[in-house]
Amino acid sequence: MDHHRISPEVYRRTVLAYHGLPVVIAFALVGAFFAVFLFTSSFAWSSLAAAAPSGFLAWRWVLAGRQIDRWGCPKCGGSFPRKTYSGSPPKACTRCRARLGE
Ligand SMILES: [Zn+2]
């Protein structure tokens, strides 16, 4: 995979996943917990069932964040400064002023 020339479509989808996954994780957590709780009435089993998919999604979320970090700007290939990055891509590239993640 070429990290220097990432297609805008792939970049956009990864940023979308990065922004959307926390919401999906919240729904998976609550949804899995109550679904299992309805069947088992067990707090322990429900917690376990909720933790498994949420943990997996959280891992995907971390990977997406790292991927965006590694790609940097899809236009000029410049990496984002750590301080402005802070876990989420900036709205615009600090180098070439390209708008990102839309
Ligand atoms: Zn740039």
mmCIF file of C-alpha atoms and ligand atoms in Angstrom:
data_model
loop_
_atom_site.group_PDB
_atom_site.id
_atom_site.type_symbol
_atom_site.label_atom_id
_atom_site.label_comp_id
_atom_site.label_asym_id
_atom_site.label_seq_id
_atom_site.Cartn_x
_atom_site.Cartn_y
_atom_site.Cartn_z
ATOM 1 C CA MET A 1 0.000 0.000 0.000
ATOM 2 C CA ASP A 2 1.349 3.424 -0.955
ATOM 3 C CA HIS A 3 1.145 5.721 2.061
ATOM 4 C CA HIS A 4 2.231 8.841 0.220
ATOM 5 C CA ARG A 5 -0.520 8.970 -2.389
ATOM 6 C CA ILE A 6 -3.675 7.946 -0.584
ATOM 7 C CA SER A 7 -6.888 8.312 -2.584
ATOM 8 C CA PRO A 8 -9.241 11.021 -1.249
ATOM 9 C CA GLU A 9 -12.083 8.488 -1.170
ATOM 10 C CA VAL A 10 -10.213 6.058 1.075
ATOM 11 C CA TYR A 11 -9.030 8.923 3.241
ATOM 12 C CA ARG A 12 -12.551 10.345 3.562
ATOM 13 C CA ARG A 13 -13.983 6.944 4.494
ATOM 14 C CA THR A 14 -11.326 6.386 7.152
ATOM 15 C CA VAL A 15 -11.970 9.827 8.663
ATOM 16 C CA LEU A 16 -15.724 9.102 8.596
ATOM 17 C CA ALA A 17 -15.107 5.797 10.360
ATOM 18 C CA TYR A 18 -12.917 7.563 12.884
ATOM 19 C CA HIS A 19 -15.630 10.088 13.691
ATOM 20 C CA GLY A 20 -18.503 7.589 13.556
ATOM 21 C CA LEU A 21 -17.016 4.700 15.514
ATOM 22 C CA PRO A 22 -17.400 6.244 19.009
ATOM 23 C CA VAL A 23 -21.160 6.496 18.342
ATOM 24 C CA VAL A 24 -21.260 2.920 17.033
ATOM 25 C CA ILE A 25 -19.300 1.766 20.088
ATOM 26 C CA ALA A 26 -21.800 3.458 22.416
ATOM 27 C CA PHE A 27 -24.733 1.790 20.657
ATOM 28 C CA ALA A 28 -22.984 -1.592 20.581
ATOM 29 C CA LEU A 29 -22.222 -1.311 24.285
ATOM 30 C CA VAL A 30 -25.777 -0.438 25.313
ATOM 31 C CA GLY A 31 -27.444 -2.650 22.689
ATOM 32 C CA ALA A 32 -25.428 -5.779 23.448
ATOM 33 C CA PHE A 33 -25.806 -5.259 27.185
ATOM 34 C CA PHE A 34 -29.599 -5.026 27.138
ATOM 35 C CA ALA A 35 -30.020 -7.754 24.520
ATOM 36 C CA VAL A 36 -28.072 -10.232 26.632
ATOM 37 C CA PHE A 37 -29.605 -8.987 29.862
ATOM 38 C CA LEU A 38 -33.106 -9.707 28.468
ATOM 39 C CA PHE A 39 -32.140 -13.313 27.829
ATOM 40 C CA THR A 40 -29.863 -14.145 30.738
ATOM 41 C CA SER A 41 -30.824 -11.572 33.427
ATOM 42 C CA SER A 42 -27.180 -11.803 34.366
ATOM 43 C CA PHE A 43 -25.231 -8.632 34.935
ATOM 44 C CA ALA A 44 -21.899 -10.421 34.503
ATOM 45 C CA TRP A 45 -22.808 -12.053 31.184
ATOM 46 C CA SER A 46 -24.292 -8.817 29.858
ATOM 47 C CA SER A 47 -21.159 -6.865 30.731
ATOM 48 C CA LEU A 48 -19.037 -9.513 29.072
ATOM 49 C CA ALA A 49 -21.202 -9.560 25.931
ATOM 50 C CA ALA A 50 -21.109 -5.758 25.757
ATOM 51 C CA ALA A 51 -17.364 -5.532 26.317
ATOM 52 C CA ALA A 52 -16.408 -7.958 23.534
ATOM 53 C CA PRO A 53 -17.804 -6.096 20.467
ATOM 54 C CA SER A 54 -17.062 -2.695 21.998
ATOM 55 C CA GLY A 55 -13.465 -3.662 22.636
ATOM 56 C CA PHE A 56 -13.134 -4.818 19.044
ATOM 57 C CA LEU A 57 -14.655 -1.572 17.714
ATOM 58 C CA ALA A 58 -12.464 0.515 20.019
ATOM 59 C CA TRP A 59 -9.465 -1.310 18.598
ATOM 60 C CA ARG A 60 -10.659 -0.497 15.052
ATOM 61 C CA TRP A 61 -11.073 3.119 16.137
ATOM 62 C CA VAL A 62 -7.484 3.295 17.406
ATOM 63 C CA LEU A 63 -6.279 1.734 14.143
ATOM 64 C CA ALA A 64 -8.206 4.295 12.061
ATOM 65 C CA GLY A 65 -6.723 7.124 14.114
ATOM 66 C CA ARG A 66 -3.221 5.760 13.648
ATOM 67 C CA GLN A 67 -3.830 5.281 9.931
ATOM 68 C CA ILE A 68 -4.946 8.905 9.510
ATOM 69 C CA ASP A 69 -1.941 9.993 11.531
ATOM 70 C CA ARG A 70 0.405 7.965 9.349
ATOM 71 C CA TRP A 71 -1.128 9.213 6.074
ATOM 72 C CA GLY A 72 -0.975 12.852 7.049
ATOM 73 C CA CYS A 73 -2.355 15.248 4.460
ATOM 74 C CA PRO A 74 -3.847 13.420 1.434
ATOM 75 C CA LYS A 75 -2.976 16.393 -0.793
ATOM 76 C CA CYS A 76 0.629 17.271 0.005
ATOM 77 C CA GLY A 77 1.641 14.212 2.040
ATOM 78 C CA GLY A 78 2.794 16.330 4.946
ATOM 79 C CA SER A 79 2.322 14.876 8.402
ATOM 80 C CA PHE A 80 0.241 16.708 10.973
ATOM 81 C CA PRO A 81 2.012 18.318 13.877
ATOM 82 C CA ARG A 82 1.424 16.296 17.041
ATOM 83 C CA LYS A 83 0.080 19.199 19.022
ATOM 84 C CA THR A 84 -2.651 20.182 16.579
ATOM 85 C CA TYR A 85 -3.403 16.558 15.770
ATOM 86 C CA SER A 86 -4.360 15.437 19.289
ATOM 87 C CA GLY A 87 -6.256 12.305 18.251
ATOM 88 C CA SER A 88 -8.277 13.814 15.437
ATOM 89 C CA PRO A 89 -7.271 15.214 12.048
ATOM 90 C CA PRO A 90 -7.350 19.016 11.749
ATOM 91 C CA LYS A 91 -10.046 20.696 9.644
ATOM 92 C CA ALA A 92 -7.470 21.967 7.183
ATOM 93 C CA CYS A 93 -3.882 21.045 6.366
ATOM 94 C CA THR A 94 -1.401 23.328 8.104
ATOM 95 C CA ARG A 95 0.914 23.151 5.084
ATOM 96 C CA CYS A 96 -1.175 23.371 1.916
ATOM 97 C CA ARG A 97 -4.458 24.592 3.474
ATOM 98 C CA ALA A 98 -6.375 21.723 1.857
ATOM 99 C CA ARG A 99 -9.693 21.041 3.579
ATOM 100 C CA LEU A 100 -9.740 17.589 5.147
ATOM 101 C CA GLY A 101 -12.256 14.969 6.162
ATOM 102 C CA GLU A 102 -15.298 16.225 4.265
HETATM 103 ZN ZN ZN B 1 -1.449 19.399 2.876
#
